[in-house]
């Protein structure tokens, strides 16, 4: 079964992904994030047709403790955060969690 990418965030964040062909998205306007973001994230995490969830890293601050823990420990689907605060180390950890090995590990032989 083929799985798809889902994007969760503000309409401004999801628009670019939708234009690129991502069909599964949850728009949560900034004014509603405190109330609606947990439900939107939980819905895509529970969808068996979703293999990758993309979020803006700033949105993690709006999640409740339980949903944030689900996002941080989710293996399938893999949750990838992008945005202003994502550095090389964060991306490295996300890749390692997604595929189980550290592709950026240096050989020190």
PDB file of C-alpha atoms in Angstrom:
ATOM      1  CA  UNK A   1       0.000   0.000   0.000  1.00  0.00           C
ATOM      2  CA  UNK A   2       1.318   3.399  -0.959  1.00  0.00           C
ATOM      3  CA  UNK A   3       1.331   6.037   1.733  1.00  0.00           C
ATOM      4  CA  UNK A   4       1.114   9.757   1.212  1.00  0.00           C
ATOM      5  CA  UNK A   5       2.512  12.936   2.704  1.00  0.00           C
ATOM      6  CA  UNK A   6       0.311  15.052   4.954  1.00  0.00           C
ATOM      7  CA  UNK A   7       0.956  18.664   5.895  1.00  0.00           C
ATOM      8  CA  UNK A   8      -0.413  20.292   9.040  1.00  0.00           C
ATOM      9  CA  UNK A   9      -0.250  24.003   9.724  1.00  0.00           C
ATOM     10  CA  UNK A  10      -1.435  27.440   8.769  1.00  0.00           C
ATOM     11  CA  UNK A  11      -2.927  27.950   5.307  1.00  0.00           C
ATOM     12  CA  UNK A  12       0.169  29.952   4.368  1.00  0.00           C
ATOM     13  CA  UNK A  13       2.390  26.989   5.302  1.00  0.00           C
ATOM     14  CA  UNK A  14       0.317  24.299   3.575  1.00  0.00           C
ATOM     15  CA  UNK A  15      -0.259  26.209   0.313  1.00  0.00           C
ATOM     16  CA  UNK A  16       3.197  25.561  -1.138  1.00  0.00           C
ATOM     17  CA  UNK A  17       2.899  21.847  -0.432  1.00  0.00           C
ATOM     18  CA  UNK A  18      -0.556  21.733  -1.980  1.00  0.00           C
ATOM     19  CA  UNK A  19       0.772  23.438  -5.111  1.00  0.00           C
ATOM     20  CA  UNK A  20       3.513  20.800  -5.240  1.00  0.00           C
ATOM     21  CA  UNK A  21       0.898  18.039  -5.284  1.00  0.00           C
ATOM     22  CA  UNK A  22       0.388  17.106  -1.637  1.00  0.00           C
ATOM     23  CA  UNK A  23      -3.269  16.141  -1.364  1.00  0.00           C
ATOM     24  CA  UNK A  24      -3.572  15.466   2.365  1.00  0.00           C
ATOM     25  CA  UNK A  25      -3.446  18.593   4.512  1.00  0.00           C
ATOM     26  CA  UNK A  26      -4.963  20.108   7.613  1.00  0.00           C
ATOM     27  CA  UNK A  27      -5.249  23.889   7.625  1.00  0.00           C
ATOM     28  CA  UNK A  28      -5.170  25.370  11.107  1.00  0.00           C
ATOM     29  CA  UNK A  29      -5.206  29.188  11.090  1.00  0.00           C
ATOM     30  CA  UNK A  30      -2.866  30.856  13.582  1.00  0.00           C
ATOM     31  CA  UNK A  31      -5.797  32.203  15.620  1.00  0.00           C
ATOM     32  CA  UNK A  32      -7.161  28.654  16.106  1.00  0.00           C
ATOM     33  CA  UNK A  33      -3.924  26.769  16.844  1.00  0.00           C
ATOM     34  CA  UNK A  34      -4.450  26.653  20.598  1.00  0.00           C
ATOM     35  CA  UNK A  35      -7.805  24.910  20.128  1.00  0.00           C
ATOM     36  CA  UNK A  36      -7.556  22.970  16.861  1.00  0.00           C
ATOM     37  CA  UNK A  37      -3.928  21.944  16.273  1.00  0.00           C
ATOM     38  CA  UNK A  38      -3.995  18.937  18.626  1.00  0.00           C
ATOM     39  CA  UNK A  39      -7.031  17.483  16.837  1.00  0.00           C
ATOM     40  CA  UNK A  40      -5.551  18.072  13.371  1.00  0.00           C
ATOM     41  CA  UNK A  41      -2.241  16.421  14.273  1.00  0.00           C
ATOM     42  CA  UNK A  42      -3.941  13.484  15.990  1.00  0.00           C
ATOM     43  CA  UNK A  43      -6.138  12.942  12.939  1.00  0.00           C
ATOM     44  CA  UNK A  44      -3.199  12.646  10.523  1.00  0.00           C
ATOM     45  CA  UNK A  45      -1.162  10.513  12.954  1.00  0.00           C
ATOM     46  CA  UNK A  46      -4.074   8.064  13.155  1.00  0.00           C
ATOM     47  CA  UNK A  47      -4.538   7.911   9.355  1.00  0.00           C
ATOM     48  CA  UNK A  48      -3.050   4.642   8.035  1.00  0.00           C
ATOM     49  CA  UNK A  49      -2.703   6.205   4.582  1.00  0.00           C
ATOM     50  CA  UNK A  50      -0.176   8.773   5.812  1.00  0.00           C
ATOM     51  CA  UNK A  51       3.525   7.881   5.897  1.00  0.00           C
ATOM     52  CA  UNK A  52       5.067  11.323   6.432  1.00  0.00           C
ATOM     53  CA  UNK A  53       3.658  14.305   8.323  1.00  0.00           C
ATOM     54  CA  UNK A  54       5.211  17.719   7.694  1.00  0.00           C
ATOM     55  CA  UNK A  55       4.811  20.526  10.217  1.00  0.00           C
ATOM     56  CA  UNK A  56       6.426  23.876  10.933  1.00  0.00           C
ATOM     57  CA  UNK A  57       8.728  23.557  13.923  1.00  0.00           C
ATOM     58  CA  UNK A  58       7.132  26.590  15.635  1.00  0.00           C
ATOM     59  CA  UNK A  59       3.816  24.722  15.745  1.00  0.00           C
ATOM     60  CA  UNK A  60       5.223  22.179  18.193  1.00  0.00           C
ATOM     61  CA  UNK A  61       4.932  24.841  20.901  1.00  0.00           C
ATOM     62  CA  UNK A  62       1.138  24.914  20.426  1.00  0.00           C
ATOM     63  CA  UNK A  63       0.676  21.175  21.009  1.00  0.00           C
ATOM     64  CA  UNK A  64      -0.395  19.675  24.310  1.00  0.00           C
ATOM     65  CA  UNK A  65       2.164  17.585  26.163  1.00  0.00           C
ATOM     66  CA  UNK A  66       0.606  14.248  25.110  1.00  0.00           C
ATOM     67  CA  UNK A  67       0.269  15.100  21.430  1.00  0.00           C
ATOM     68  CA  UNK A  68       3.771  16.583  21.341  1.00  0.00           C
ATOM     69  CA  UNK A  69       5.134  13.353  22.822  1.00  0.00           C
ATOM     70  CA  UNK A  70       3.237  11.379  20.159  1.00  0.00           C
ATOM     71  CA  UNK A  71       4.786  13.576  17.461  1.00  0.00           C
ATOM     72  CA  UNK A  72       8.307  13.253  18.853  1.00  0.00           C
ATOM     73  CA  UNK A  73       8.139   9.467  19.216  1.00  0.00           C
ATOM     74  CA  UNK A  74       6.136   8.598  16.119  1.00  0.00           C
ATOM     75  CA  UNK A  75       7.918   6.206  13.782  1.00  0.00           C
ATOM     76  CA  UNK A  76       5.049   5.578  11.382  1.00  0.00           C
ATOM     77  CA  UNK A  77       4.096   8.060  10.216  1.00  0.00           C
ATOM     78  CA  UNK A  78       7.361   9.941  10.459  1.00  0.00           C
ATOM     79  CA  UNK A  79       6.885  13.545  11.559  1.00  0.00           C
ATOM     80  CA  UNK A  80       9.258  16.016   9.924  1.00  0.00           C
ATOM     81  CA  UNK A  81       9.388  19.589  11.164  1.00  0.00           C
ATOM     82  CA  UNK A  82      10.798  22.355   9.062  1.00  0.00           C
ATOM     83  CA  UNK A  83      11.200  26.065   9.549  1.00  0.00           C
ATOM     84  CA  UNK A  84      13.240  28.670  11.328  1.00  0.00           C
ATOM     85  CA  UNK A  85      14.472  26.562  14.235  1.00  0.00           C
ATOM     86  CA  UNK A  86      15.387  23.352  12.428  1.00  0.00           C
ATOM     87  CA  UNK A  87      19.124  23.024  12.256  1.00  0.00           C
ATOM     88  CA  UNK A  88      21.336  20.281  10.925  1.00  0.00           C
ATOM     89  CA  UNK A  89      21.175  18.369  14.203  1.00  0.00           C
ATOM     90  CA  UNK A  90      17.387  18.328  14.233  1.00  0.00           C
ATOM     91  CA  UNK A  91      17.219  17.091  10.660  1.00  0.00           C
ATOM     92  CA  UNK A  92      19.866  14.474  11.425  1.00  0.00           C
ATOM     93  CA  UNK A  93      17.795  13.134  14.326  1.00  0.00           C
ATOM     94  CA  UNK A  94      14.650  13.063  12.198  1.00  0.00           C
ATOM     95  CA  UNK A  95      16.366  11.084   9.440  1.00  0.00           C
ATOM     96  CA  UNK A  96      17.850   8.673  11.978  1.00  0.00           C
ATOM     97  CA  UNK A  97      14.453   8.128  13.576  1.00  0.00           C
ATOM     98  CA  UNK A  98      12.801   7.646  10.184  1.00  0.00           C
ATOM     99  CA  UNK A  99      15.153   5.019   8.757  1.00  0.00           C
ATOM    100  CA  UNK A 100      16.905   3.691  11.838  1.00  0.00           C
ATOM    101  CA  UNK A 101      20.494   4.567  10.910  1.00  0.00           C
ATOM    102  CA  UNK A 102      22.606   7.698  11.044  1.00  0.00           C
ATOM    103  CA  UNK A 103      23.393   8.580   7.430  1.00  0.00           C
ATOM    104  CA  UNK A 104      25.545  11.524   8.485  1.00  0.00           C
ATOM    105  CA  UNK A 105      27.767   9.568  10.857  1.00  0.00           C
ATOM    106  CA  UNK A 106      31.427  10.056  10.089  1.00  0.00           C
ATOM    107  CA  UNK A 107      33.751   7.068   9.878  1.00  0.00           C
ATOM    108  CA  UNK A 108      36.584   7.600  12.328  1.00  0.00           C
ATOM    109  CA  UNK A 109      38.892   4.816  11.216  1.00  0.00           C
TER     110      UNK A 109
END
